[in-house]
JSON list of C-alpha atoms in Angstrom, two decimals:
[
{"chain": "A", "resi": 1, "resn": "MET", "atom": "CA", "xyz": [10.52, 68.88, -52.97]},
{"chain": "A", "resi": 2, "resn": "THR", "atom": "CA", "xyz": [12.57, 65.88, -51.93]},
{"chain": "A", "resi": 3, "resn": "ASP", "atom": "CA", "xyz": [11.18, 62.41, -52.55]},
{"chain": "A", "resi": 4, "resn": "LEU", "atom": "CA", "xyz": [11.62, 60.90, -49.09]},
{"chain": "A", "resi": 5, "resn": "SER", "atom": "CA", "xyz": [11.14, 57.38, -50.39]},
{"chain": "A", "resi": 6, "resn": "LYS", "atom": "CA", "xyz": [14.47, 57.59, -52.22]},
{"chain": "A", "resi": 7, "resn": "LEU", "atom": "CA", "xyz": [16.49, 58.69, -49.18]},
{"chain": "A", "resi": 8, "resn": "SER", "atom": "CA", "xyz": [18.53, 56.32, -47.05]},
{"chain": "A", "resi": 9, "resn": "GLU", "atom": "CA", "xyz": [17.66, 55.64, -43.43]},
{"chain": "A", "resi": 10, "resn": "THR", "atom": "CA", "xyz": [20.63, 57.77, -42.33]},
{"chain": "A", "resi": 11, "resn": "GLU", "atom": "CA", "xyz": [19.47, 60.70, -44.44]},
{"chain": "A", "resi": 12, "resn": "LEU", "atom": "CA", "xyz": [15.93, 60.40, -43.10]},
{"chain": "A", "resi": 13, "resn": "LEU", "atom": "CA", "xyz": [17.19, 60.30, -39.51]},
{"chain": "A", "resi": 14, "resn": "ALA", "atom": "CA", "xyz": [19.32, 63.39, -40.16]},
{"chain": "A", "resi": 15, "resn": "ILE", "atom": "CA", "xyz": [16.24, 65.27, -41.41]},
{"chain": "A", "resi": 16, "resn": "TRP", "atom": "CA", "xyz": [14.22, 64.00, -38.44]},
{"chain": "A", "resi": 17, "resn": "ASN", "atom": "CA", "xyz": [16.85, 65.11, -35.93]},
{"chain": "A", "resi": 18, "resn": "LYS", "atom": "CA", "xyz": [17.58, 68.42, -37.66]},
{"chain": "A", "resi": 19, "resn": "ASP", "atom": "CA", "xyz": [13.96, 69.51, -37.51]},
{"chain": "A", "resi": 20, "resn": "ASN", "atom": "CA", "xyz": [13.35, 67.99, -34.05]},
{"chain": "A", "resi": 21, "resn": "PHE", "atom": "CA", "xyz": [10.24, 66.16, -35.23]},
{"chain": "A", "resi": 22, "resn": "GLY", "atom": "CA", "xyz": [10.42, 63.73, -32.32]},
{"chain": "A", "resi": 23, "resn": "LEU", "atom": "CA", "xyz": [10.55, 66.43, -29.66]},
{"chain": "A", "resi": 24, "resn": "LYS", "atom": "CA", "xyz": [7.91, 68.53, -31.37]},
{"chain": "A", "resi": 25, "resn": "GLY", "atom": "CA", "xyz": [5.59, 65.54, -31.66]},
{"chain": "A", "resi": 26, "resn": "HIS", "atom": "CA", "xyz": [6.10, 64.62, -28.03]},
{"chain": "A", "resi": 27, "resn": "LEU", "atom": "CA", "xyz": [5.52, 68.24, -27.00]},
{"chain": "A", "resi": 28, "resn": "TYR", "atom": "CA", "xyz": [2.26, 68.33, -28.95]},
{"chain": "A", "resi": 29, "resn": "LYS", "atom": "CA", "xyz": [1.02, 65.14, -27.27]},
{"chain": "A", "resi": 30, "resn": "LEU", "atom": "CA", "xyz": [1.92, 66.43, -23.80]},
{"chain": "A", "resi": 31, "resn": "GLU", "atom": "CA", "xyz": [0.20, 69.76, -24.46]},
{"chain": "A", "resi": 32, "resn": "GLN", "atom": "CA", "xyz": [-2.97, 67.95, -25.54]},
{"chain": "A", "resi": 33, "resn": "GLU", "atom": "CA", "xyz": [-2.81, 65.75, -22.44]},
{"chain": "A", "resi": 34, "resn": "TYR", "atom": "CA", "xyz": [-2.31, 68.87, -20.29]},
{"chain": "A", "resi": 35, "resn": "ILE", "atom": "CA", "xyz": [-5.37, 70.59, -21.79]},
{"chain": "A", "resi": 36, "resn": "GLU", "atom": "CA", "xyz": [-7.53, 67.58, -21.02]},
{"chain": "A", "resi": 37, "resn": "ALA", "atom": "CA", "xyz": [-6.10, 67.10, -17.52]},
{"chain": "A", "resi": 38, "resn": "LYS", "atom": "CA", "xyz": [-6.44, 70.81, -16.69]},
{"chain": "A", "resi": 39, "resn": "GLU", "atom": "CA", "xyz": [-10.08, 70.78, -17.82]},
{"chain": "A", "resi": 40, "resn": "ILE", "atom": "CA", "xyz": [-10.80, 67.84, -15.52]},
{"chain": "A", "resi": 41, "resn": "LEU", "atom": "CA", "xyz": [-9.01, 69.57, -12.66]},
{"chain": "A", "resi": 42, "resn": "ASP", "atom": "CA", "xyz": [-10.85, 72.86, -13.19]},
{"chain": "A", "resi": 43, "resn": "ASN", "atom": "CA", "xyz": [-14.22, 71.09, -13.18]},
{"chain": "A", "resi": 44, "resn": "TRP", "atom": "CA", "xyz": [-13.50, 68.93, -10.12]},
{"chain": "A", "resi": 45, "resn": "GLN", "atom": "CA", "xyz": [-16.35, 69.39, -7.63]},
{"chain": "A", "resi": 46, "resn": "ASN", "atom": "CA", "xyz": [-14.92, 68.01, -4.39]},
{"chain": "A", "resi": 47, "resn": "LYS", "atom": "CA", "xyz": [-11.48, 69.60, -4.07]},
{"chain": "A", "resi": 48, "resn": "ASP", "atom": "CA", "xyz": [-11.03, 68.00, -0.61]},
{"chain": "A", "resi": 49, "resn": "HIS", "atom": "CA", "xyz": [-11.00, 64.52, -2.14]},
{"chain": "A", "resi": 50, "resn": "PRO", "atom": "CA", "xyz": [-7.56, 62.83, -1.99]},
{"chain": "A", "resi": 51, "resn": "LEU", "atom": "CA", "xyz": [-7.63, 62.11, -5.72]},
{"chain": "A", "resi": 52, "resn": "TYR", "atom": "CA", "xyz": [-7.85, 65.84, -6.42]},
{"chain": "A", "resi": 53, "resn": "GLU", "atom": "CA", "xyz": [-4.38, 66.35, -4.96]},
{"chain": "A", "resi": 54, "resn": "ARG", "atom": "CA", "xyz": [-3.05, 63.39, -6.91]},
{"chain": "A", "resi": 55, "resn": "HIS", "atom": "CA", "xyz": [-4.50, 64.75, -10.14]},
{"chain": "A", "resi": 56, "resn": "GLN", "atom": "CA", "xyz": [-3.09, 68.20, -9.32]},
{"chain": "A", "resi": 57, "resn": "SER", "atom": "CA", "xyz": [0.32, 66.59, -8.93]},
{"chain": "A", "resi": 58, "resn": "CYS", "atom": "CA", "xyz": [-0.03, 64.91, -12.35]},
{"chain": "A", "resi": 59, "resn": "VAL", "atom": "CA", "xyz": [-0.95, 68.24, -13.97]},
{"chain": "A", "resi": 60, "resn": "ASP", "atom": "CA", "xyz": [2.07, 69.86, -12.33]},
{"chain": "A", "resi": 61, "resn": "GLY", "atom": "CA", "xyz": [4.23, 67.05, -13.67]},
{"chain": "A", "resi": 62, "resn": "LEU", "atom": "CA", "xyz": [2.92, 67.64, -17.18]},
{"chain": "A", "resi": 63, "resn": "ILE", "atom": "CA", "xyz": [3.81, 71.32, -16.91]},
{"chain": "A", "resi": 64, "resn": "THR", "atom": "CA", "xyz": [7.35, 70.41, -15.86]},
{"chain": "A", "resi": 65, "resn": "ARG", "atom": "CA", "xyz": [7.78, 67.97, -18.75]},
{"chain": "A", "resi": 66, "resn": "ILE", "atom": "CA", "xyz": [6.42, 70.50, -21.26]},
{"chain": "A", "resi": 67, "resn": "GLU", "atom": "CA", "xyz": [8.81, 73.18, -19.98]},
{"chain": "A", "resi": 68, "resn": "ARG", "atom": "CA", "xyz": [11.80, 70.82, -20.26]},
{"chain": "A", "resi": 69, "resn": "ILE", "atom": "CA", "xyz": [10.99, 69.93, -23.85]},
{"chain": "A", "resi": 70, "resn": "LYS", "atom": "CA", "xyz": [10.55, 73.60, -24.74]},
{"chain": "A", "resi": 71, "resn": "GLN", "atom": "CA", "xyz": [13.98, 74.32, -23.22]},
{"chain": "A", "resi": 72, "resn": "GLN", "atom": "CA", "xyz": [15.50, 71.49, -25.29]},
{"chain": "A", "resi": 73, "resn": "LEU", "atom": "CA", "xyz": [13.93, 72.86, -28.45]},
{"chain": "A", "resi": 74, "resn": "ASN", "atom": "CA", "xyz": [15.20, 76.37, -27.70]},
{"chain": "A", "resi": 75, "resn": "LYS", "atom": "CA", "xyz": [18.75, 75.01, -27.26]},
{"chain": "A", "resi": 76, "resn": "CYS", "atom": "CA", "xyz": [18.56, 73.30, -30.64]},
{"chain": "A", "resi": 77, "resn": "GLU", "atom": "CA", "xyz": [17.46, 76.39, -32.52]}
]
């Protein structure tokens, strides 16, 4: 196993980029946010309330962002 503390910043960035740690971490965070937002949306009582539509739009936006990151990861592999 490589001792990361002995690698230069350039070498560490190359490892980071090669394995797409940044994208994977961002994807994980968005997926967790989506799970929470979807749960709130599914349990919303008054679906006629204007905030319901706004929250629905936010959930749809999360789905779009998650799909884009997955496409980027597929291109890199």
